[in-house]
Coordinates of C-alpha atoms and ligand atoms in Angstrom, one line a residue:
X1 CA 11.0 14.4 -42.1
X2 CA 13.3 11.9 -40.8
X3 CA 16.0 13.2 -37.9
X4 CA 19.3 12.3 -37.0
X5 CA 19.5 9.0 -35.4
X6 CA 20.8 8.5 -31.4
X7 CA 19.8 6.0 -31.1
X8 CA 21.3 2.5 -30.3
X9 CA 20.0 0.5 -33.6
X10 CA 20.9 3.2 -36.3
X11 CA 23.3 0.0 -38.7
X12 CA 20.2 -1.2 -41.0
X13 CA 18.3 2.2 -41.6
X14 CA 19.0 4.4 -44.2
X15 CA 17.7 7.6 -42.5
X16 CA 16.3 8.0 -39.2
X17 CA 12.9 8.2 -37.7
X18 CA 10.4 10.1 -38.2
X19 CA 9.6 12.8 -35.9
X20 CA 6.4 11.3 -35.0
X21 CA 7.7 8.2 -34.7
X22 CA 10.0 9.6 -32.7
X23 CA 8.1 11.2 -29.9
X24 CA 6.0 8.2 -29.7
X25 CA 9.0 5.8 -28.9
X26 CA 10.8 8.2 -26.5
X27 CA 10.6 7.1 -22.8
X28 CA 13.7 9.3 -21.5
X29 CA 10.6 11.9 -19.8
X30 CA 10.2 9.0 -17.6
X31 CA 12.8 6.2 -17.7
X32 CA 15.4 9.0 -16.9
X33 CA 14.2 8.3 -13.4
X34 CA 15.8 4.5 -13.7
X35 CA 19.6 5.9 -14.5
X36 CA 20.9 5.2 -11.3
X37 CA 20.0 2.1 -11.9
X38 CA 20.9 1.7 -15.0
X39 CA 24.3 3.0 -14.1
X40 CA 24.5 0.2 -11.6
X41 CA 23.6 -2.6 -13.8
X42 CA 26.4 -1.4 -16.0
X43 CA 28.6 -1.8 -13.0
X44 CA 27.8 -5.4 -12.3
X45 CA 27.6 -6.2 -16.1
X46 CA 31.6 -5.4 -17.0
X47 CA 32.3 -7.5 -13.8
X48 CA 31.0 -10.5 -16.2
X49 CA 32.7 -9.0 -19.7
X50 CA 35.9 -9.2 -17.3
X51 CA 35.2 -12.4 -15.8
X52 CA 34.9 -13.5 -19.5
X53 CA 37.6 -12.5 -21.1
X54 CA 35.9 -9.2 -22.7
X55 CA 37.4 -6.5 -21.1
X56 CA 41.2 -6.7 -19.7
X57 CA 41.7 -5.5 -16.0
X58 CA 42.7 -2.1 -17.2
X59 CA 40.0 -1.6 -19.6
X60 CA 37.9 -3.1 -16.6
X61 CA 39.0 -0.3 -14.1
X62 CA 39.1 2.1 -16.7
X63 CA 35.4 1.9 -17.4
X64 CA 34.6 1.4 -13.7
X65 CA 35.9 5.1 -13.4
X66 CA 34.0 6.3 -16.2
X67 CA 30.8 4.6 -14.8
X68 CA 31.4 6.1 -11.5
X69 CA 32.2 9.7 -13.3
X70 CA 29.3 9.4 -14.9
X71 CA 27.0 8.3 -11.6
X72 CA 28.6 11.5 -10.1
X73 CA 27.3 13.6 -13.4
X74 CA 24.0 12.4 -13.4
X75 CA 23.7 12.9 -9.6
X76 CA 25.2 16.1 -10.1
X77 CA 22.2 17.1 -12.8
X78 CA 25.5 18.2 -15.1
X79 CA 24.3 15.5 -17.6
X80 CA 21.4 15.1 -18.7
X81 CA 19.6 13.2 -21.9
X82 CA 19.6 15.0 -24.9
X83 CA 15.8 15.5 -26.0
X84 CA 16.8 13.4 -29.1
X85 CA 17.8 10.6 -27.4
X86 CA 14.9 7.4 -27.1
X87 CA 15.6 6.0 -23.8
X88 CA 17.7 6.4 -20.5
X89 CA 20.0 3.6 -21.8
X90 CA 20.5 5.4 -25.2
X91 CA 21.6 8.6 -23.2
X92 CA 23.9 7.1 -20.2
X93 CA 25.6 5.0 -23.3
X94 CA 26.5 8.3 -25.2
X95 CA 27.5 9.5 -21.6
X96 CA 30.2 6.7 -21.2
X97 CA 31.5 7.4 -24.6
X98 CA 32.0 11.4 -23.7
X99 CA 34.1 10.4 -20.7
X100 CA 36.0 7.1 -22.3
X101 CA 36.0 7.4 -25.7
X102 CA 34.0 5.3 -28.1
X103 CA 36.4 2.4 -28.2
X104 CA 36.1 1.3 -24.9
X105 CA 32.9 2.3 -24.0
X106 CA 31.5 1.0 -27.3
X107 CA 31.9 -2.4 -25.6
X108 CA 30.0 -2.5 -22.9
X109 CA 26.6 -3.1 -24.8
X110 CA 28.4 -7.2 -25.8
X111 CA 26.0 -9.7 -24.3
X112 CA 23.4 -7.4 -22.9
X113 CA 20.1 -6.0 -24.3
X114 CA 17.6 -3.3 -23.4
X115 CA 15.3 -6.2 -23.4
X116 CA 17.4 -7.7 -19.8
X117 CA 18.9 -4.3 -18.9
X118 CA 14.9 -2.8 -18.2
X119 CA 13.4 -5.9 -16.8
X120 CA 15.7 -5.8 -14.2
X121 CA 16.0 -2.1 -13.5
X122 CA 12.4 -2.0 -12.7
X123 CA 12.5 -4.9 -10.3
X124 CA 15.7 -2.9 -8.8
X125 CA 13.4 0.4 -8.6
X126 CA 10.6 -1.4 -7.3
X127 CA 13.0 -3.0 -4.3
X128 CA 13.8 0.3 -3.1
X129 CA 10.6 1.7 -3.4
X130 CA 8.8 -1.3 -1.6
X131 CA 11.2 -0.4 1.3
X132 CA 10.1 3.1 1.4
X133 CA 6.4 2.1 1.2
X134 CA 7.2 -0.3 4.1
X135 CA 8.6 2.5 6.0
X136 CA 5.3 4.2 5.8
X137 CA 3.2 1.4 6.5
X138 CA 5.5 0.9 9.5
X139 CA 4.9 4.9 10.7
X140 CA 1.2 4.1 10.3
X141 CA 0.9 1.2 11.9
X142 CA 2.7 3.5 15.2
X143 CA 0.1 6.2 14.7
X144 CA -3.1 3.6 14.9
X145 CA -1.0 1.9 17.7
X146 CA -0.4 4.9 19.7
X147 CA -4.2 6.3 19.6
X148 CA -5.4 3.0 20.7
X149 CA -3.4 2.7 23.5
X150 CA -4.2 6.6 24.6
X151 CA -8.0 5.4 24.2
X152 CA -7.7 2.1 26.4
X153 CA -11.4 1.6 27.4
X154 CA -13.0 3.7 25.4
X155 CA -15.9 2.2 24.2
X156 CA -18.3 3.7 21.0
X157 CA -20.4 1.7 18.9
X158 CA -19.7 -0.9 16.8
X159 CA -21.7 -1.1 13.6
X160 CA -22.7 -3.4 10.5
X161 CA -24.9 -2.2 7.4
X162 CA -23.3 1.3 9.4
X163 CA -26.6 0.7 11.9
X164 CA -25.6 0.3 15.7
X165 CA -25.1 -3.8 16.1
X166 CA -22.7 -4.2 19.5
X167 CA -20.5 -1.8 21.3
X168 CA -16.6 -1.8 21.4
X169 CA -13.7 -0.3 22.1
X170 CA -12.0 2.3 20.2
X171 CA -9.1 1.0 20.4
X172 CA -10.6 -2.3 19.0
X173 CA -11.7 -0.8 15.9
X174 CA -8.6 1.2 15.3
X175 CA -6.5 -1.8 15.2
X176 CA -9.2 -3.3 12.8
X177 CA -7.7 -1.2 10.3
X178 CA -4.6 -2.2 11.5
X179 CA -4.4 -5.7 10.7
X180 CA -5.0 -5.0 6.8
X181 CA -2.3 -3.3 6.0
X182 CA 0.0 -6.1 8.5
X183 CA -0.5 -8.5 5.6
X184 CA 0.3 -5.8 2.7
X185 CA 3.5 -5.6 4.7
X186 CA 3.4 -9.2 4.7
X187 CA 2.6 -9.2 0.9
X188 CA 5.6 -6.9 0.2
X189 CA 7.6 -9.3 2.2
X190 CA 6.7 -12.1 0.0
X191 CA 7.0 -10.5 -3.5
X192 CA 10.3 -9.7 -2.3
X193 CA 11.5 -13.2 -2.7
X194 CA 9.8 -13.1 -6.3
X195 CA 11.0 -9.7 -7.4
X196 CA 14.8 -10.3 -6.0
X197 CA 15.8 -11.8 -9.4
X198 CA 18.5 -10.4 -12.2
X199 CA 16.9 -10.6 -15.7
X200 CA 20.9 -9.9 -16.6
X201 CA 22.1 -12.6 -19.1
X202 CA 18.6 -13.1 -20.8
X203 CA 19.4 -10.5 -23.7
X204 CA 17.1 -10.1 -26.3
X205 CA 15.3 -12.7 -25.8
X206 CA 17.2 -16.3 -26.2
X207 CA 20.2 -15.6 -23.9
X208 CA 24.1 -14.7 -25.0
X209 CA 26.5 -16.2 -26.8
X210 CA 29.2 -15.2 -24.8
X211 CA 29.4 -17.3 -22.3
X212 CA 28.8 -14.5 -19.5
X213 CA 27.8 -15.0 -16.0
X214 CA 24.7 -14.1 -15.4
X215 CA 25.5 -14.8 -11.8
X216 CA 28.1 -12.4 -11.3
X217 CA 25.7 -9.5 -12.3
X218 CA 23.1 -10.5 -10.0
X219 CA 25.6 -11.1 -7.1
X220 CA 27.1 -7.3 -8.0
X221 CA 23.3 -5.6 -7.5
X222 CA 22.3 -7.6 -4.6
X223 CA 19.7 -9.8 -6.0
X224 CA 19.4 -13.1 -5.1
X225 CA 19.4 -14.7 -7.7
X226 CA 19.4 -15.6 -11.6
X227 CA 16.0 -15.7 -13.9
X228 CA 15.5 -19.8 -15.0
X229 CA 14.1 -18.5 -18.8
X230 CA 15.3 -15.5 -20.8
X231 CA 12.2 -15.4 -22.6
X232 CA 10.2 -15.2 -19.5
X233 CA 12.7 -12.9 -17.6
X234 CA 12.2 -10.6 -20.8
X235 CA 9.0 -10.5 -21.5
X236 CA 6.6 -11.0 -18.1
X237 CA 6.1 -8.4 -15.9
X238 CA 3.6 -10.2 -13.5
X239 CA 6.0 -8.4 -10.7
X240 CA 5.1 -4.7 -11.3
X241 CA 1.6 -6.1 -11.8
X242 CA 1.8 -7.7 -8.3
X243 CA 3.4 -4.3 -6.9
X244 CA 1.0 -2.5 -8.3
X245 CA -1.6 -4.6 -6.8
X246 CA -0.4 -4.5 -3.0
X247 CA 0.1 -0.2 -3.9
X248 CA -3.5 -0.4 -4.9
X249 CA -4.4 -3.0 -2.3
X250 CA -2.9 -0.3 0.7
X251 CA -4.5 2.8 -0.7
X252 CA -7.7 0.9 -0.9
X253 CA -7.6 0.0 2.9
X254 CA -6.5 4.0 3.8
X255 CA -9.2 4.7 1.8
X256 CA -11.5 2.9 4.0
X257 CA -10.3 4.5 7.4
X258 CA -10.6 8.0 5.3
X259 CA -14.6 7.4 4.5
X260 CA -14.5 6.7 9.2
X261 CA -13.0 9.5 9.3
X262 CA -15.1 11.6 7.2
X263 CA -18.1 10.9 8.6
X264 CA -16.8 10.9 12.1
X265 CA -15.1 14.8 12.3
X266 CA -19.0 15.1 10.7
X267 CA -21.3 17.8 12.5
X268 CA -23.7 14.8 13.0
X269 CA -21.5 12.0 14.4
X270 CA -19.3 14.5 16.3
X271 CA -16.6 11.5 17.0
X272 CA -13.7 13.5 16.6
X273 CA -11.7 16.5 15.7
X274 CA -8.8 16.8 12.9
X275 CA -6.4 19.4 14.1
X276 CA -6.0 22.3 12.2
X277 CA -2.4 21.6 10.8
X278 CA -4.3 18.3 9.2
X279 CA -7.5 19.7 7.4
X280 CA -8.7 22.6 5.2
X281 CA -10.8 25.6 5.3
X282 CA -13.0 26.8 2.5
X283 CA -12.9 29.8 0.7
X284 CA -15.9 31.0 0.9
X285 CA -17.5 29.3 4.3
X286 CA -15.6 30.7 7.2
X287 CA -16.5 28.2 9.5
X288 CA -15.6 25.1 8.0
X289 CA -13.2 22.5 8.4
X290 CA -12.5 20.1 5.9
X291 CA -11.6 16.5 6.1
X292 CA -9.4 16.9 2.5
X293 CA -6.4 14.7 3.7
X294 CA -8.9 11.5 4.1
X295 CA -10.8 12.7 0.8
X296 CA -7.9 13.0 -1.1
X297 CA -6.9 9.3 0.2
X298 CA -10.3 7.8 -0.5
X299 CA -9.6 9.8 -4.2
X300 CA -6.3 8.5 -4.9
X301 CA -7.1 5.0 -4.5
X302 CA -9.3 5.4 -7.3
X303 CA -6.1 6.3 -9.4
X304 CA -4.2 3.9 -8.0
X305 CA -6.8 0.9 -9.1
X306 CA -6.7 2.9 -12.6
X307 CA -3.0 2.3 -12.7
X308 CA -3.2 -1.5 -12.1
X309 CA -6.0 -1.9 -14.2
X310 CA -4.0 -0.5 -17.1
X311 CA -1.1 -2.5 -16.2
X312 CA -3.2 -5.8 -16.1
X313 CA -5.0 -4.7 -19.4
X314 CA -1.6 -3.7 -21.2
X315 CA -0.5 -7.5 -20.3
X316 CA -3.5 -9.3 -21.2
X317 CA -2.6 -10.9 -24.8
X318 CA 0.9 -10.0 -25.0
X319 CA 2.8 -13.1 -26.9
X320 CA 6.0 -14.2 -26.0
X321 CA 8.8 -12.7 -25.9
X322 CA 9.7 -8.7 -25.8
X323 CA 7.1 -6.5 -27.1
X324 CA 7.2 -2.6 -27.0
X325 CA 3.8 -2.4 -25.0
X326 CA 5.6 -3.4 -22.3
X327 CA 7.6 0.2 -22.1
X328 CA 4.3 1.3 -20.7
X329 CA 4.7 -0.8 -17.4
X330 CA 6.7 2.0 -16.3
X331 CA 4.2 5.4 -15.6
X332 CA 2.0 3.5 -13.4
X333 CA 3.9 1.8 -11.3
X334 CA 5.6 5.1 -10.9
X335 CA 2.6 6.8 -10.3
X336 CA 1.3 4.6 -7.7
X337 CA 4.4 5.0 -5.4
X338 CA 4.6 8.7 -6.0
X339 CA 1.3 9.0 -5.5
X340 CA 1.8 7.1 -1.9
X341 CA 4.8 8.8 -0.8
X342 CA 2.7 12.1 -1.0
X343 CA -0.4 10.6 0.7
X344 CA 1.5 9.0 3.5
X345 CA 3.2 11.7 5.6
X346 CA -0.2 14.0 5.3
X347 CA -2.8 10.7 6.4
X348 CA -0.3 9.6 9.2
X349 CA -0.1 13.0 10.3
X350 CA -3.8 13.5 10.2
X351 CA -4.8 9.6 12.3
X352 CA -1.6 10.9 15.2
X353 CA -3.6 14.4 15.6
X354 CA -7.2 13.6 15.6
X355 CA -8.4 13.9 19.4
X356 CA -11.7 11.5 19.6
X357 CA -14.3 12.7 22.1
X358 CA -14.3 10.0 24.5
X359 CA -18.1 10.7 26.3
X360 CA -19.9 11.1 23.1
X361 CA -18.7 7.6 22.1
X362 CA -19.2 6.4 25.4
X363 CA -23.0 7.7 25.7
X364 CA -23.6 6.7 21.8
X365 CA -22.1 3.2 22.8
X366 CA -25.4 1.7 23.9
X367 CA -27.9 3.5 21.8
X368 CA -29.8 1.9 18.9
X369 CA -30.0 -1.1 21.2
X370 CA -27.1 -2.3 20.4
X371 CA -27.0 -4.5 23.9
X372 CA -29.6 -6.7 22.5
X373 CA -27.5 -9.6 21.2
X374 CA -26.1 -9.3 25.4
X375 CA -29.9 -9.9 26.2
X376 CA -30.6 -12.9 24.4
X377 CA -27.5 -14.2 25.6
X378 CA -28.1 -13.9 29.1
X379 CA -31.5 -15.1 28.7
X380 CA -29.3 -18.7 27.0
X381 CA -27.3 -18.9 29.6
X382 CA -30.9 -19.2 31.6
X383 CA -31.6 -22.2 29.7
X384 CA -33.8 -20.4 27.0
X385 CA -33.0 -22.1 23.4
X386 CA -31.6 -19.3 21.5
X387 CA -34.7 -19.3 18.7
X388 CA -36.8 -18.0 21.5
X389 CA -34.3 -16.3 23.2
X390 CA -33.9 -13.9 20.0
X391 CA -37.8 -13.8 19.4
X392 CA -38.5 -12.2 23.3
X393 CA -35.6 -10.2 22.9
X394 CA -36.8 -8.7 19.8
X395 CA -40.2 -8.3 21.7
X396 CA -38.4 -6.7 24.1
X397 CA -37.3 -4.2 21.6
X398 CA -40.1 -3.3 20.0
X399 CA -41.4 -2.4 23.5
X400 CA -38.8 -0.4 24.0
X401 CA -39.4 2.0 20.5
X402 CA -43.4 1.7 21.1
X403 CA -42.5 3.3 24.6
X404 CA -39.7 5.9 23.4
X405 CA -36.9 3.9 25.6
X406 CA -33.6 2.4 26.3
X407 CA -33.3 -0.9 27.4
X408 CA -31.9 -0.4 30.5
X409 CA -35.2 2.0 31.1
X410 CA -37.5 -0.5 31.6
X411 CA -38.7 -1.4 34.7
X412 CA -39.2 -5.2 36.4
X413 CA -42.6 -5.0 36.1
X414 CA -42.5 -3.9 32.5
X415 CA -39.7 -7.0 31.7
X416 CA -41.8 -9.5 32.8
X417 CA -44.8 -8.1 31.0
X418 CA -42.1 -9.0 28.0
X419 CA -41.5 -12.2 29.1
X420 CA -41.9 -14.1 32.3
X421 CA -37.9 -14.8 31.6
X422 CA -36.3 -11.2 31.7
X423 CA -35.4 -11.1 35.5
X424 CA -34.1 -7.6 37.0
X425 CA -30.9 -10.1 37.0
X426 CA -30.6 -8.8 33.6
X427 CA -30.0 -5.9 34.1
X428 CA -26.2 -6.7 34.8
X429 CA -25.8 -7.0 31.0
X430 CA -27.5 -4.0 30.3
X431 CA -23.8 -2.1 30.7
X432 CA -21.8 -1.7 27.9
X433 CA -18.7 -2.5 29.9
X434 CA -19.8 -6.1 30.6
X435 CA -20.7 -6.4 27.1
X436 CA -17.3 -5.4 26.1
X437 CA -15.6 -7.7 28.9
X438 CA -17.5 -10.5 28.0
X439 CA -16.2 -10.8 24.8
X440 CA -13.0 -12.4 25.8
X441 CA -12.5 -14.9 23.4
X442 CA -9.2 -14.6 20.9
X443 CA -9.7 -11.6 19.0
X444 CA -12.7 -10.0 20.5
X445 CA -13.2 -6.4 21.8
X446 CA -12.6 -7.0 25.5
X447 CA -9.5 -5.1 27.0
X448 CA -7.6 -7.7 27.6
X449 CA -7.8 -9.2 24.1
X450 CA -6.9 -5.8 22.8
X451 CA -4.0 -5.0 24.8
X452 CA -3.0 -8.8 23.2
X453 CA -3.5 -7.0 20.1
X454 CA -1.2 -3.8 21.0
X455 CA 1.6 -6.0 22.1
X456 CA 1.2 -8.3 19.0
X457 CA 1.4 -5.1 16.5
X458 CA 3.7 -3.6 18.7
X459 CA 6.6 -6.5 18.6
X460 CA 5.6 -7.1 14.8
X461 CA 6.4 -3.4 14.1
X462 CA 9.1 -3.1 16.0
X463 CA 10.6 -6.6 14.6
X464 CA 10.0 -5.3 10.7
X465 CA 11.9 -2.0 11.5
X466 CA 14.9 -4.1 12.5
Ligands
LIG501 N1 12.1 1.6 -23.3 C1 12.0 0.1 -23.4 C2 11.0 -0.4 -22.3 O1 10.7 0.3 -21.4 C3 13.3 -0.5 -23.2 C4 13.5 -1.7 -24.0 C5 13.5 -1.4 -25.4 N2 13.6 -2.6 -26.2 C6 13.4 -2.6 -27.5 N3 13.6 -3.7 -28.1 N4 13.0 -1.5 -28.2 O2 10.5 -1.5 -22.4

């Protein structure tokens, strides 16, 4: 049951593959995606058969056309692989020999291998897609921007073990989810200088014999520079791990705004409201409205940890050099951005829509006593070692639930009942508004430190966009 053989390594066989064998191997379903890439490499690749001697200027030109024809035909959806072929490199080589004949374009393979062509075309796909992720971040980044500078002042409560602990300002906490997905940008930026290296001139495995320029090909696509090993440049693919990673490592921190949002459009917490264009009804519950944008974020991240996961896994115990595990890099890494791209216009749609109600966060702010840390401050700055300073203000706590009340509903005599030390001075720190103003150190809640904040993210954004 062996079929006819397109493939690129028929010489040695006596008869093809098998048809299982076959539809194991083939990876057009998905590599297709990489033929404008593929296309390019080509491109950059006769500009080094020329340099060398390979291919005459004519022949040069003459195959440049082709190339471009062919660029123009796959664009064009007028070629297409055949479902026999293997691979994208397989089909876009019969392509070139369509348009210039088999002679010529039965060159172009000299000095070059699958093995170099694909470890390059992924780091090429994975460029441009790390620019398009950065786009997104970069859209994000406005949308939390812009609601914290719309909610200046607002203040809700701030929480740890999710129980009330201090209050602060909206705006404060929305840039806390900022700052996480600054350094993914950052980690993109970083990778960059890893990832922006030609595998070209590697081969197989060993390198060519032909004395091409490996140089040239990287100059031609843009990359800035040459792989040191060919063995290495073949066979590791640490880079789509570490793109997969910072995919994984920015749906993982959207998916930790989404489980916020969740429960605060919740009936109980009542924070705020998705608008309608950014949530879902239910079919059978005519009053509902679902938080499925932020669910569905939360949910993908889970897939896109799978997808690194199985990268990491597929690496783990490889030996050197090429192996045919390694065609499996691809589907993730795909996945993961695809998966992004959808996610990201929805979730930066829903954060620019939600309206937050402002005096339900306020009046929430200091409930659960979260101004107690405030009181055993003051009660410091009295001259009260802290030790005992937390032990009366936990006293003073415990009064407070014994009696059903706040701690600003105490009265004098009551305080002093507490401890001789809590003064009606105290009461000054008793508003959630000095609490937040007091904490004016770098990085603290207080509206001056966020505005910092805003102004930082703002010029960072705005630099990274030109
Ligand atoms: N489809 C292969 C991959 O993705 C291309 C390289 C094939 N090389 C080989 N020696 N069969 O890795």
């Amino acid at each position: 049951m062996a079929q006819s053989n397109d493939a690129l390594w028929g010489g040695r066989f006596a008869g093809g593959p098998s048809e299982a064998l076959a539809a194991l191997s083939k990876s057009t379903h998905f590599d297709w995606r990489l033929a404008s890439y593929d296309l390019k490499g080509t491109s950059a690749h006769l500009i080094a058969l020329n340099a060398a001697g390979y291919l005459n200027d004519d022949e040069h030109a003459a195959l440049n056309k082709a190339v471009a024809e062919l660029a123009k035909r796959v664009e064009a959806g007028s070629f297409t692989p055949k479902p026999t072929e293997e691979d994208v490199h397989a089909a876009l080589e019969r392509g070139l020999i369509e348009i210039a004949g088999a002679q010529l374009a039965g060159k172009i393979r000299a000095g070059r291998s699958r093995n170099d062509q694909i470890a390059t075309l992924i780091r090429s796909f994975m460029l441009d897609a790390a620019d398009a992720i950065e786009e997104q971040l970069l859209n994000y980044l406005d949308a939390l921007c812009t609601q914290a500078e719309e909610h200046m002042g607002v203040a809700m409560p701030g929480r740890t073990h999710f129980q009330h602990a201090q209050p602060v300002l909206l705006s404060h906490h929305l840039l806390a989810h900022a700052w996480p997905q600054v350094r993914n940008l950052q980690r993109l930026e970083d990778w960059r200088r890893r990832a922006n290296k030609s595998a070209y001139g590697a081969g197989a495995l060993a390198g060519n014999t032909l004395g091409l320029d490996p140089k040239l090909v990287a100059e031609a696509l843009g990359l800035n520079g040459v792989s040191e090993n060919s063995m290495d440049a073949t066979s590791s693919r640490d880079l789509v791990a570490e793109f997969a990673f910072v995919l994984s490592m920015i749906s993982i921190d959207l998916s930790r705004i989404s489980e916020e949002v969740i429960a605060w459009v919740s009936y109980e917490f009542g924070y705020a409201k998705l608008a309608d264009d950014f949530s879902t009804g239910s079919s059978i519950m005519p009053q509902k409205k679902n938080p499925d944008i932020a669910e569905l974020a939360r949910g993908k991240s889970g897939r896109l940890i799978g997808n690194l996961a199985g990268l990491l896994a597929t690496l783990k115990g490889l030996p050197l050099s090429y192996n045919r595990d390694l065609q499996e890099d691809k589907e993730p890494v795909f996945d993961s951005f695809d998966s992004l791209m959808l996610l990201f216009p929805a979730f930066n749609g829903m954060i620019s829509t939600l309206t937050f109600d402002r005096e339900r966060l306020e009046s929430l702010a200091p409930k659960g006593f979260s101004l107690a840390t405030d009181v055993a401050e003051w009660l410091v700055k009295q001259g009260v070692v802290f030790r005992d300073a937390h032990e009366i203000t936990g006293e003073l706590v415990k009064f407070c639930e014994d009696n059903s009340l706040e701690l600003d509903q105490v009265s004098d005599e009551d305080l002093q009942k507490v401890s001789k030390h809590l003064k009606p001075d105290l009461r000054k720190v008793l508003r959630v508004s000095g609490s937040i103003e007091a904490r004016n150190g770098a990085g603290g809640t207080s509206s001056s430190q966020v505005v910092d904040q805003l102004v930082s993210l703002r010029k960072l954004t705005k630099a990274k966009r030109s």
